[in-house]
PDB file of C-alpha atoms in Angstrom:
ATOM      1  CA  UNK A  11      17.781  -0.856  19.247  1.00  0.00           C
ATOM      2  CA  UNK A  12      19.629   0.802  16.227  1.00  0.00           C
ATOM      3  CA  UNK A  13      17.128   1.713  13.645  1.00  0.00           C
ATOM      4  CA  UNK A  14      18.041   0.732   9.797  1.00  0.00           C
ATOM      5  CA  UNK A  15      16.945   1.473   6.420  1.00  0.00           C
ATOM      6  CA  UNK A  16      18.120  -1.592   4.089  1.00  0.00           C
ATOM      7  CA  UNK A  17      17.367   0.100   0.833  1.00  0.00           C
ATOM      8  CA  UNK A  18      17.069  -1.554  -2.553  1.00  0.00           C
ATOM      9  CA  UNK A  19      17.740   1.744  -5.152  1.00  0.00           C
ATOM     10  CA  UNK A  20      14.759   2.197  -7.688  1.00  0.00           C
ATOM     11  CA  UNK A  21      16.409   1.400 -10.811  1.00  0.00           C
ATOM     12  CA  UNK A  22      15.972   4.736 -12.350  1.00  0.00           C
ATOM     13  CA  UNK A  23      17.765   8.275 -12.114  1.00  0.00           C
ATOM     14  CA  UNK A  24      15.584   9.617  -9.334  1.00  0.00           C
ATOM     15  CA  UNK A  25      17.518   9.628  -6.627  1.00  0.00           C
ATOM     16  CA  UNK A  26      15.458  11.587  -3.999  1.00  0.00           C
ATOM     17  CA  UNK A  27      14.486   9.303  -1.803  1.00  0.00           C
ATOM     18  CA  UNK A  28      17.640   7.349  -1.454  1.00  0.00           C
ATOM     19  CA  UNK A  29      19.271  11.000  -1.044  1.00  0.00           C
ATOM     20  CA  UNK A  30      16.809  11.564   1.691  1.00  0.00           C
ATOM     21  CA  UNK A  31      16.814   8.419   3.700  1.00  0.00           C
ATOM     22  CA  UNK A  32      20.998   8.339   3.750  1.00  0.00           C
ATOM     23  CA  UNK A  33      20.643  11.879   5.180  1.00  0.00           C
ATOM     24  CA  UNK A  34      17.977  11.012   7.671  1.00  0.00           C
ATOM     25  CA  UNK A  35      19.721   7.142   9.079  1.00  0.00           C
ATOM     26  CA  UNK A  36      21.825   4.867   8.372  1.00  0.00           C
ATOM     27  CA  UNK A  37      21.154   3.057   5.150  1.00  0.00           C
ATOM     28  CA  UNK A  38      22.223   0.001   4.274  1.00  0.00           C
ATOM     29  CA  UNK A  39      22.195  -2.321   1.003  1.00  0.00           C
ATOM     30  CA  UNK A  40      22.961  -5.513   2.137  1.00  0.00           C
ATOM     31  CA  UNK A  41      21.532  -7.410   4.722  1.00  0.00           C
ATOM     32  CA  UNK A  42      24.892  -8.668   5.551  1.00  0.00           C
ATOM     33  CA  UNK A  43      25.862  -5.010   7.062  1.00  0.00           C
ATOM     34  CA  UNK A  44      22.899  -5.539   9.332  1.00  0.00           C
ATOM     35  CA  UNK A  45      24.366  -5.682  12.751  1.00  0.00           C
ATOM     36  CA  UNK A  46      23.221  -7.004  15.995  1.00  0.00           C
ATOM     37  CA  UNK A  47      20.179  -5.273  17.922  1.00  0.00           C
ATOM     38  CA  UNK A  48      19.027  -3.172  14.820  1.00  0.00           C
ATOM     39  CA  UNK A  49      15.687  -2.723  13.922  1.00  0.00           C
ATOM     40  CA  UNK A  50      15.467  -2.857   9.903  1.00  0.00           C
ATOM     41  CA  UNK A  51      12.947  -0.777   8.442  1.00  0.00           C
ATOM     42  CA  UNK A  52      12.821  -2.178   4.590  1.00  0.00           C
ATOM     43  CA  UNK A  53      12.310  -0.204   1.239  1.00  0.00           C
ATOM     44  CA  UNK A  54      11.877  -2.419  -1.955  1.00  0.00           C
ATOM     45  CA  UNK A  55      13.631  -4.998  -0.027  1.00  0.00           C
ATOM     46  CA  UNK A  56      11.540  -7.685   1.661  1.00  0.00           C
ATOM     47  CA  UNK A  57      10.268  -9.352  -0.986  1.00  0.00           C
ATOM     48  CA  UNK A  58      10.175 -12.071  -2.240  1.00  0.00           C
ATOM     49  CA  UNK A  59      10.754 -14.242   0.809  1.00  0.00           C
ATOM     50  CA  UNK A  60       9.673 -12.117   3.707  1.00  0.00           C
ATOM     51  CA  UNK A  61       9.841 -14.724   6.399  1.00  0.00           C
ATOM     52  CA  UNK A  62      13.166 -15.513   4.827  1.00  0.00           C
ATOM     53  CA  UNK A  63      14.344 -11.940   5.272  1.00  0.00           C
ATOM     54  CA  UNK A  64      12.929 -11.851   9.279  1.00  0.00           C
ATOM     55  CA  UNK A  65      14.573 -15.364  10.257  1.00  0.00           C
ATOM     56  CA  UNK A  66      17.532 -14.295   8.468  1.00  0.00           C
ATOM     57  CA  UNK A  67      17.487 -11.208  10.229  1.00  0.00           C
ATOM     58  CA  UNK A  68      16.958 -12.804  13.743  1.00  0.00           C
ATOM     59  CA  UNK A  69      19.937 -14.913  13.323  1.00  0.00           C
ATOM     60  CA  UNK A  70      22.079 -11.785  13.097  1.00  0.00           C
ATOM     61  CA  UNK A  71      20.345 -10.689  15.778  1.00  0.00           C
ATOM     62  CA  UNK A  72      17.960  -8.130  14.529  1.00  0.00           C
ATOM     63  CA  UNK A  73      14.240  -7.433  13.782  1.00  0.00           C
ATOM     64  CA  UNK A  74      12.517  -6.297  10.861  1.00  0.00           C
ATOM     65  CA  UNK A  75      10.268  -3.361  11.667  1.00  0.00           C
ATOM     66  CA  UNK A  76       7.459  -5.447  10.694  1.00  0.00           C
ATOM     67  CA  UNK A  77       6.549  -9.089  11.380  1.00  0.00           C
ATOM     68  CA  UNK A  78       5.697 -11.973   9.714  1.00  0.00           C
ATOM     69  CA  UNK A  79       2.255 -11.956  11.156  1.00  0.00           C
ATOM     70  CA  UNK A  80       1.628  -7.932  10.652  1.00  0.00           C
ATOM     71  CA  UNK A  81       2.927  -8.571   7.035  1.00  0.00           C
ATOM     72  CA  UNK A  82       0.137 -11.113   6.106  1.00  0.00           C
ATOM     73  CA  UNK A  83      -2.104  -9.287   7.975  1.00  0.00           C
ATOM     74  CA  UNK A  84      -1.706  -6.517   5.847  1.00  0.00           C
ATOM     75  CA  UNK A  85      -1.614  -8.379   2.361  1.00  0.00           C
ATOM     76  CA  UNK A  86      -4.911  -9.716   3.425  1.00  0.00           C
ATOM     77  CA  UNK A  87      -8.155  -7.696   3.000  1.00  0.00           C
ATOM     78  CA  UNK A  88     -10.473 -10.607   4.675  1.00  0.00           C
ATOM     79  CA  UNK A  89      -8.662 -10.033   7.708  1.00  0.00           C
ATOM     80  CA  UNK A  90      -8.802  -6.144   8.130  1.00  0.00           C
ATOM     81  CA  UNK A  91     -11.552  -4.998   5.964  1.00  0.00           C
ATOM     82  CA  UNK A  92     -14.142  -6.370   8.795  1.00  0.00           C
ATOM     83  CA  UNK A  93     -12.164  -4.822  11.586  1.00  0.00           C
ATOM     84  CA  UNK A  94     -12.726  -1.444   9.587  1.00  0.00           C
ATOM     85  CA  UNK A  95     -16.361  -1.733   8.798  1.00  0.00           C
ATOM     86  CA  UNK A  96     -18.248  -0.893   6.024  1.00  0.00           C
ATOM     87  CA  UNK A  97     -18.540   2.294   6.327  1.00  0.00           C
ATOM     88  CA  UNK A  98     -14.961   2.802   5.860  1.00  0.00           C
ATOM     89  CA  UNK A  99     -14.364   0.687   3.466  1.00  0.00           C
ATOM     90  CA  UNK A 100     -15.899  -1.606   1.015  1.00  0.00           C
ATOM     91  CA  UNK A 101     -17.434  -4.711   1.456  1.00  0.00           C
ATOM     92  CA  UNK A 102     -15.269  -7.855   0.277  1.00  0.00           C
ATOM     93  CA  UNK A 103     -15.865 -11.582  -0.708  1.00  0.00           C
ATOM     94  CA  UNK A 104     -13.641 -14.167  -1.429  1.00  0.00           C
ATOM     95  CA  UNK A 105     -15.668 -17.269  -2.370  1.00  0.00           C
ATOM     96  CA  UNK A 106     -17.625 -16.953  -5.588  1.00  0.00           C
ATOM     97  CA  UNK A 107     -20.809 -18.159  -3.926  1.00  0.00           C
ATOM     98  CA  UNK A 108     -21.133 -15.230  -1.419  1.00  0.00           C
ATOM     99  CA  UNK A 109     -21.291 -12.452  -4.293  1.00  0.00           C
ATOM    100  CA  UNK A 110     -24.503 -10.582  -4.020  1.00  0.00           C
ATOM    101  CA  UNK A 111     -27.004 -10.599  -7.105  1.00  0.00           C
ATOM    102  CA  UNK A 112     -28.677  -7.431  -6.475  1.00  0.00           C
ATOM    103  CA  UNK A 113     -27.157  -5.047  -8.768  1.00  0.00           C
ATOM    104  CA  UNK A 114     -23.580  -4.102  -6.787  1.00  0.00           C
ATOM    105  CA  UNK A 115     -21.537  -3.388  -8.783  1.00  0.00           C
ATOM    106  CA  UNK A 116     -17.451  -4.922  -8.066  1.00  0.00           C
ATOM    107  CA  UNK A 117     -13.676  -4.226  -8.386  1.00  0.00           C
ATOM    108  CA  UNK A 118     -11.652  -7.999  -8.584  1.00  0.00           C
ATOM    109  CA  UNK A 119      -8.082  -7.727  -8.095  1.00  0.00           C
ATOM    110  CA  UNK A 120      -5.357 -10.420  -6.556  1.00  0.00           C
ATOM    111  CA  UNK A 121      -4.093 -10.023  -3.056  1.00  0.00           C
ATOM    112  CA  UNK A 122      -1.077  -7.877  -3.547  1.00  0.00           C
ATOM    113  CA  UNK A 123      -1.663  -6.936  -7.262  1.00  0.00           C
ATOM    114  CA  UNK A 124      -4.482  -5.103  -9.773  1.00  0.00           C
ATOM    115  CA  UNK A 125      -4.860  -4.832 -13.212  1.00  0.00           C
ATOM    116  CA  UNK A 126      -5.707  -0.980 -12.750  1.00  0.00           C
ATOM    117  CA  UNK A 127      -4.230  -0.527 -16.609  1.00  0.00           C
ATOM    118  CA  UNK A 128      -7.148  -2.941 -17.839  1.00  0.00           C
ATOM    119  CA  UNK A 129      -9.716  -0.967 -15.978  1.00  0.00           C
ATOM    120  CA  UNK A 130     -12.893  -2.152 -18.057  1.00  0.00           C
ATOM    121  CA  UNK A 131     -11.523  -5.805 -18.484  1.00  0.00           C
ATOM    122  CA  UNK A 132      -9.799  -6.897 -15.819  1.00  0.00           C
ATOM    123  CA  UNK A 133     -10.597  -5.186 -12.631  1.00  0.00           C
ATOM    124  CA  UNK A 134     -14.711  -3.389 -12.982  1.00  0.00           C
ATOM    125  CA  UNK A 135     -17.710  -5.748 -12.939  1.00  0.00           C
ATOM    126  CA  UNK A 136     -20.656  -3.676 -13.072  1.00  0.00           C
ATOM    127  CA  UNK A 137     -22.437  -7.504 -12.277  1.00  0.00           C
ATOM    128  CA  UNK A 138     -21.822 -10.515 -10.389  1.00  0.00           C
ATOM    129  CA  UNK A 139     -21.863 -12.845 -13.568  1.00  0.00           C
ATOM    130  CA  UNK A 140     -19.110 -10.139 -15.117  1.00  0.00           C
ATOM    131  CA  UNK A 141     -16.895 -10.201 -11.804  1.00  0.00           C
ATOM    132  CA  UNK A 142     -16.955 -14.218 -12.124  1.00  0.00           C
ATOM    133  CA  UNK A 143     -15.885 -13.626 -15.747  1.00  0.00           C
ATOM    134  CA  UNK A 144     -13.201 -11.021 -14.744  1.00  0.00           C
ATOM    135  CA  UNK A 145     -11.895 -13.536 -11.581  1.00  0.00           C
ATOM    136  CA  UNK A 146     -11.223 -15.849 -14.632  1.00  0.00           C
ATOM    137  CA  UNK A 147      -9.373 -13.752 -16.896  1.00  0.00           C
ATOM    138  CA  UNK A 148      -7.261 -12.885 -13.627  1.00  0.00           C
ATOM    139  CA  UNK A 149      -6.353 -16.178 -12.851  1.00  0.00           C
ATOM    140  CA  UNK A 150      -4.854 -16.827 -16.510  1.00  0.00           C
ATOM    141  CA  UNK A 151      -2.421 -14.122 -15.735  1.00  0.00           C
ATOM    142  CA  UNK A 152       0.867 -15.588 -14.325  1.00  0.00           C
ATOM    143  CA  UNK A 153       1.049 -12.766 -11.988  1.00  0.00           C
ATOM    144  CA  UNK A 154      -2.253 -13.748  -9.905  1.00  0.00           C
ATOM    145  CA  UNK A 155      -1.874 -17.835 -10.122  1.00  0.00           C
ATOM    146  CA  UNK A 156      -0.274 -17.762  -6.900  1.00  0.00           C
ATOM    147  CA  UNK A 157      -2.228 -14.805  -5.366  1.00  0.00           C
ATOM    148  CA  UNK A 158      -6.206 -14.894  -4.012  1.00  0.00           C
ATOM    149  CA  UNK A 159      -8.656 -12.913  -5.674  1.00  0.00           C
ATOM    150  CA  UNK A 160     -10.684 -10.796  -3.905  1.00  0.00           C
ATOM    151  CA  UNK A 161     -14.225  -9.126  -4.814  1.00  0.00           C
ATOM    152  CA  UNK A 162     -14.518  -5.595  -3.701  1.00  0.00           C
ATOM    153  CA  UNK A 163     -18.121  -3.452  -3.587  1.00  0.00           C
ATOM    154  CA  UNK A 164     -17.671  -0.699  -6.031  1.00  0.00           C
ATOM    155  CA  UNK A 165     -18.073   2.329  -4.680  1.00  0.00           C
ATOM    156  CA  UNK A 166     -17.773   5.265  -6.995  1.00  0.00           C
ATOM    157  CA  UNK A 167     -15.300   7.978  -6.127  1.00  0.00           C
ATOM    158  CA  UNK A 168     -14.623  11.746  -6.845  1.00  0.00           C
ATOM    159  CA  UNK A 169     -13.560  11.345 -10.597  1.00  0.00           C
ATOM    160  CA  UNK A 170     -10.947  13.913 -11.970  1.00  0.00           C
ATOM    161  CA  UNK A 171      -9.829  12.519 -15.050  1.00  0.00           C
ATOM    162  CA  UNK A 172     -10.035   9.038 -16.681  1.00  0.00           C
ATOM    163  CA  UNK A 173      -7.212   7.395 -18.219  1.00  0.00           C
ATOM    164  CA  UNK A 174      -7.355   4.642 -20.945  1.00  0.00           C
ATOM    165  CA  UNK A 175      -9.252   2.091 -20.544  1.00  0.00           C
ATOM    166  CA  UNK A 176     -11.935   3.631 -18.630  1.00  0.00           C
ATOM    167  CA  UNK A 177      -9.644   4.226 -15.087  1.00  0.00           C
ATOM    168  CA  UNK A 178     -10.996   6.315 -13.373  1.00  0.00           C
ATOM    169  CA  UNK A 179      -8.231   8.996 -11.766  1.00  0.00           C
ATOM    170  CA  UNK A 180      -9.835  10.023  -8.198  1.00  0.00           C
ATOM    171  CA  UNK A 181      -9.225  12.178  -4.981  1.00  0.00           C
ATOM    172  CA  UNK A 182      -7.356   9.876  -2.998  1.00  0.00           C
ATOM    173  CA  UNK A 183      -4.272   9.905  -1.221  1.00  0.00           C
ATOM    174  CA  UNK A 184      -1.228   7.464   0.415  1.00  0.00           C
ATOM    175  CA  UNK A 185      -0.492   7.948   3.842  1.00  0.00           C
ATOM    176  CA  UNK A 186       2.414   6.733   5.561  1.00  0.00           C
ATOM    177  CA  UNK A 187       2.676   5.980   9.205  1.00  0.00           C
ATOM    178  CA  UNK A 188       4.208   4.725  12.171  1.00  0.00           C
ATOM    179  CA  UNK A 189       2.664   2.852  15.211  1.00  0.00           C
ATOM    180  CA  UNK A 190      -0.422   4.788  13.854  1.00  0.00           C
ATOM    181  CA  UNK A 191       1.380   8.427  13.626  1.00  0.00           C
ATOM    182  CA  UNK A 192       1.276  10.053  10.409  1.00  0.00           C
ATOM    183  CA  UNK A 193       4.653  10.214   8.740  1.00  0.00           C
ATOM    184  CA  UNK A 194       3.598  11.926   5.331  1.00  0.00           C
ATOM    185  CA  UNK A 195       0.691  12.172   2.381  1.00  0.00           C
ATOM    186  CA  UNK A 196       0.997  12.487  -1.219  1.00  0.00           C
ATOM    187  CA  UNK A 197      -1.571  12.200  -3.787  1.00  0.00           C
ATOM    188  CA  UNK A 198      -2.096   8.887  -5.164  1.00  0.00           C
ATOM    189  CA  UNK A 199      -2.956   9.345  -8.612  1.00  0.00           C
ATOM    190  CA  UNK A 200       0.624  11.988  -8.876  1.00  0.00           C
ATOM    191  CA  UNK A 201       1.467  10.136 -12.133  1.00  0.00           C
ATOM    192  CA  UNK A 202      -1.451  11.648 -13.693  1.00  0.00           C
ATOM    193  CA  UNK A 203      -0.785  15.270 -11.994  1.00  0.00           C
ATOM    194  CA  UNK A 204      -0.529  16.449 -15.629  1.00  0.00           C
ATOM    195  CA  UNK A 205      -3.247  15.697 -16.860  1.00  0.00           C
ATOM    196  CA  UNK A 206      -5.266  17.529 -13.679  1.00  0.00           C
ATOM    197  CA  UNK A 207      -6.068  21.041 -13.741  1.00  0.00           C
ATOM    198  CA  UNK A 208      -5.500  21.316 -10.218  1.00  0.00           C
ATOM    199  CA  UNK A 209      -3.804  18.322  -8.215  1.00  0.00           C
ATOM    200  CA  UNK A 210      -5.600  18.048  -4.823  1.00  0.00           C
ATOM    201  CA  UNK A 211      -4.376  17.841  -1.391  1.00  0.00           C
ATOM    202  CA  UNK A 212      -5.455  15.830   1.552  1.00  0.00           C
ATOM    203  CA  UNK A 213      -8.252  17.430   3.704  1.00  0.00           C
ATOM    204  CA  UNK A 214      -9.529  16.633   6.832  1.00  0.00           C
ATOM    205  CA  UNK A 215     -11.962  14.194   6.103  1.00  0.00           C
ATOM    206  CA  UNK A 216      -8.896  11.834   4.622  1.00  0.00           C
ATOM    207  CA  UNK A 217      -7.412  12.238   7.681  1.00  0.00           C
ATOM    208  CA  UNK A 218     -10.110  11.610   9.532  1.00  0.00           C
ATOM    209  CA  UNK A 219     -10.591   8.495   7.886  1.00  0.00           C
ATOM    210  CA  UNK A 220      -6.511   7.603   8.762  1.00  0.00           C
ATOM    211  CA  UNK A 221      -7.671   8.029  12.107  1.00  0.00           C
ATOM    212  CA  UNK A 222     -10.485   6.407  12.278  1.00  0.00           C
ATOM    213  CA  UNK A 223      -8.918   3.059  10.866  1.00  0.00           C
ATOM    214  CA  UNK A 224      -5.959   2.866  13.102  1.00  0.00           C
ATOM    215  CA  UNK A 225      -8.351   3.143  16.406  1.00  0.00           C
ATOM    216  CA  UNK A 226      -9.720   0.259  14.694  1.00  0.00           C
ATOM    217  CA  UNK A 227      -6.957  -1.359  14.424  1.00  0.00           C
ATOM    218  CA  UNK A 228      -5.582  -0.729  17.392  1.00  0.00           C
ATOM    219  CA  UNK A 229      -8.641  -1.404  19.548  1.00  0.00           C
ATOM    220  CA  UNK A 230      -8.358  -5.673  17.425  1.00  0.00           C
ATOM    221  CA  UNK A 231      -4.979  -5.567  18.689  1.00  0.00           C
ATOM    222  CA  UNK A 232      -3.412  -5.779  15.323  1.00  0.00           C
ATOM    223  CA  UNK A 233      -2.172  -2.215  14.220  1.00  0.00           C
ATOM    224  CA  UNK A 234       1.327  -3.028  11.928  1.00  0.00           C
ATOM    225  CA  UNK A 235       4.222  -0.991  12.820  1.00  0.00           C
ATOM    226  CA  UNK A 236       5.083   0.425   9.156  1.00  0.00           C
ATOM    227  CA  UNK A 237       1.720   0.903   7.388  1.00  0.00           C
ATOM    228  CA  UNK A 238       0.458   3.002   4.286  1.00  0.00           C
ATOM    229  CA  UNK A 239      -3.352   3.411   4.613  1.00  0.00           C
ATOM    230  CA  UNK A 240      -4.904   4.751   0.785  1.00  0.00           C
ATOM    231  CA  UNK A 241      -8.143   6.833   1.198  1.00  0.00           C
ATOM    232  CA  UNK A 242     -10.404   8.146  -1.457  1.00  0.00           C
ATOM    233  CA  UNK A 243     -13.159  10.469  -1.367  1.00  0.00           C
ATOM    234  CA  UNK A 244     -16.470   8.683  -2.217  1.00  0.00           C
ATOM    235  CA  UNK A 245     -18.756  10.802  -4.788  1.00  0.00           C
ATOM    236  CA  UNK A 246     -21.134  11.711  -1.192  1.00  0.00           C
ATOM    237  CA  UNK A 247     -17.924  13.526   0.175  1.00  0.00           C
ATOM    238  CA  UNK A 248     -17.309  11.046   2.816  1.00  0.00           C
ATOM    239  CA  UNK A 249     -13.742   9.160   2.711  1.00  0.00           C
ATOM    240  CA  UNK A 250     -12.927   5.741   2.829  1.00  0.00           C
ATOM    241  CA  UNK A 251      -9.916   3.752   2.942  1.00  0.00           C
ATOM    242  CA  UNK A 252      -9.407   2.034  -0.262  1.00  0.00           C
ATOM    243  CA  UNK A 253      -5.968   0.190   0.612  1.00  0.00           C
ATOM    244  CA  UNK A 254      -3.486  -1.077   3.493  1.00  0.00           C
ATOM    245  CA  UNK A 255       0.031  -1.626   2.342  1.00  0.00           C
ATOM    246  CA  UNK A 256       3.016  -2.210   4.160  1.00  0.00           C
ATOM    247  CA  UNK A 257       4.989   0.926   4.224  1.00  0.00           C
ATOM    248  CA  UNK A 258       8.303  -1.135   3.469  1.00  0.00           C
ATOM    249  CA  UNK A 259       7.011  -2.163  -0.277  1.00  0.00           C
ATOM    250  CA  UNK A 260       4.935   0.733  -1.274  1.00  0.00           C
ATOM    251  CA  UNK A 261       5.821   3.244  -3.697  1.00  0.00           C
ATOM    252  CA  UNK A 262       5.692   7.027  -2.667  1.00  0.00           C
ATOM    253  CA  UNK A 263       2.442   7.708  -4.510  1.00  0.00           C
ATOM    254  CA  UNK A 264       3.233  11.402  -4.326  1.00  0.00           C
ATOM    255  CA  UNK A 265       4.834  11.470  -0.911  1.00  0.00           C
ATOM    256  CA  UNK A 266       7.655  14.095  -0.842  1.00  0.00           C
ATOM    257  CA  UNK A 267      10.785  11.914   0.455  1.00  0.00           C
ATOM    258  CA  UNK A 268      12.393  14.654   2.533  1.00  0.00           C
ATOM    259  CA  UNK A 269       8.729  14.861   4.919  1.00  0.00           C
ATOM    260  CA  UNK A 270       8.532  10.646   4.864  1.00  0.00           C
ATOM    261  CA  UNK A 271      12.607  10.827   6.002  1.00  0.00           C
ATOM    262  CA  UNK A 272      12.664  13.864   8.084  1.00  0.00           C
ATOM    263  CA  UNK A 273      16.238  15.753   8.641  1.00  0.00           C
ATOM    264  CA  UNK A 274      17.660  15.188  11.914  1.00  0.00           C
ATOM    265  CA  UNK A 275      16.358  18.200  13.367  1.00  0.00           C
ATOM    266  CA  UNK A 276      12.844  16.580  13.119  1.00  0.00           C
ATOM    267  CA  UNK A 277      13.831  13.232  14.535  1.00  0.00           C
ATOM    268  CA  UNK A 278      11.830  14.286  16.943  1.00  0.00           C
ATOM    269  CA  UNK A 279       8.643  12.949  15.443  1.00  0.00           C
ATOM    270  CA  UNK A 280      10.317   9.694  15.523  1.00  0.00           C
ATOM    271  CA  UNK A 281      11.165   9.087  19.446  1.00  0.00           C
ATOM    272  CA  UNK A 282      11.034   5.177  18.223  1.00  0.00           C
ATOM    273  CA  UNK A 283      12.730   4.977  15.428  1.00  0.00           C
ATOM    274  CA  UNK A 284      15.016   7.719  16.554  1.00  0.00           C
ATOM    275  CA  UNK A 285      18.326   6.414  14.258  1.00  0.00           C
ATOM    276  CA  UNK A 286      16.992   3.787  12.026  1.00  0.00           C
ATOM    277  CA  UNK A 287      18.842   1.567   9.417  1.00  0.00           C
ATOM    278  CA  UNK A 288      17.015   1.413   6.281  1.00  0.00           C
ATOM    279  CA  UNK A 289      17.670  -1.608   4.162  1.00  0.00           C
ATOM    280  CA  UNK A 290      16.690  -0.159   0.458  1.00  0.00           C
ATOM    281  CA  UNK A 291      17.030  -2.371  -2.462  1.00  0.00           C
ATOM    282  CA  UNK A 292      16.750  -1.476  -6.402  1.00  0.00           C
ATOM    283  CA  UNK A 293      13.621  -2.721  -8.268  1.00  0.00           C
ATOM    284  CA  UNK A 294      13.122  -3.903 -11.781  1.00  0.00           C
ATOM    285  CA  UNK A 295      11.564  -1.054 -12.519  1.00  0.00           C
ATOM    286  CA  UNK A 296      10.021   2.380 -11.253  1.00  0.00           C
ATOM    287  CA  UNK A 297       8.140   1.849  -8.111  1.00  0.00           C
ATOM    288  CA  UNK A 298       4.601   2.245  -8.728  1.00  0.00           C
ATOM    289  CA  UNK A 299       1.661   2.612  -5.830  1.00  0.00           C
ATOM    290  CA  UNK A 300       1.123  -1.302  -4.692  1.00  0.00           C
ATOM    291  CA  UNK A 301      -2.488  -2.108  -4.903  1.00  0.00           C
TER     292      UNK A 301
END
């Protein structure tokens, strides 16, 4: 199959990763220049109807690099957050009536988005009756009415700064990969890099972590082709993995575009994918990390 990027531009004068991915494959905006047998690998351009975009796709001929199934999968944190374990990440409840009352502490957020600007408000519950109470204000938001909300144990992280509201600004990282192979990392948290004395790298024990979850994954038999895995360093030192995303609608978090689209010479790395089209398409607005 011929690899594609269908590309929606982000609508604002950073060009880079555009720049990069043209120089790397084929890029495409329009779905319509999709041609038979490619395999579409998506930036900023499978939403809002993804199984829209795959049947669509099919009828052409083609596939999207990731599937309807391996989409949900990703977008829902009941379904992988057991396969990874507690250890690696935190625990998470759905119903109301399985929250613990013994003093853990939560982060509430809807399936695909977070209120991370509204830190104290609308995502931390330092209780169970406060993470009922934050679930509510939530679900008065016209961005969540349609989403799930989730309740996530709060583990505390390796603070560097905190932004308003009480954010805290930690040591954690995005990872981008394919069929479990790291692509690139960039620090999460880059939009605050100025505000950091020194803006940290990822280590060993992040990617250790990476690893970790994609054996995990793989072992369950449900590892997504195009994946972002976010991993944070817990105050202890030890790393867990805070986030899956699908790699076709997460922002670069600090990922340098020319590593995530390699030049040709390092094509290499990509023996699947070896000339992909990439289907990129121009959000509202600057992409910022999904969460």
């Amino acid at each position: 199959m011929r690899p594609v990027i269908l590309f929606r531009p982000p609508d604002h004068p950073d060009s880079s990763e555009e720049e990069a991915a043209a120089a790397c494959f084929p890029l495409v905006r329009d779905r319509a220049a999709v041609a038979p047998g490619d395999l579409v690998i998506g930036r900023y351009s499978v939403l809002p109807f993804y199984g829209a975009l795959v049947a669509e796709l099919a009828r052409r001929g083609a596939v999207l690099v990731n599937s309807v199934e391996e989409h949900a999968f990703i977008g829902d944190v009941m379904a992988w957050a057991p396969l990874l374990g507690a250890e690696l990440t935190p625990r998470t409840w759905e119903r109301v009536e399985e929250l613990p009352d013994d003093g853990t502490a939560f982060v509430v957020k809807g399936q695909t988005n977070s209120r991370k600007d509204r830190w104290n408000s609308h995502m931390f519950a330092p209780t169970r009756g406060e993470a009922i109470a934050v679930a509510a204000r939530l679900r008065e938001d016209a961005l969540f009415r349609a989403q799930r909300i989730y309740f996530r144990a709060y583990e505390p992280l390796r603070r560097l700064a905190t932004a308003e509201n009480g954010l805290p600004i930690a040591d954690e990282h995005r990872f981008f990969l394919l069929d479990g192979r790291v692509l690139s990392a960039g620090y999460y948290w880059s939009n605050h890099a100025n505000e950091l004395p020194v803006v940290p790298a990822p280590r060993d024990v992040h990617a250790r972590a990476v690893e970790a979850a994609v054996a995990r994954l793989r072992a369950a038999g449900v590892l997504p082709r195009f994946l972002v895995v976010d991993v944070a360093t817990r105050e202890d030192g030890s790393a867990m993995v805070v986030e899956l995303n699908d790699a076709q609608m997460s922002g670069l978090a600090g990922n340098a575009p020319g590593v995530l689209y390699p030049e040709p010479a390092g094509r290499a790395r990509l023996p699947v994918l070896a000339v992909p089209v990439i289907l990129f398409t121009r959000p509202a607005s600057r992409p910022t990390p999904s969460r």
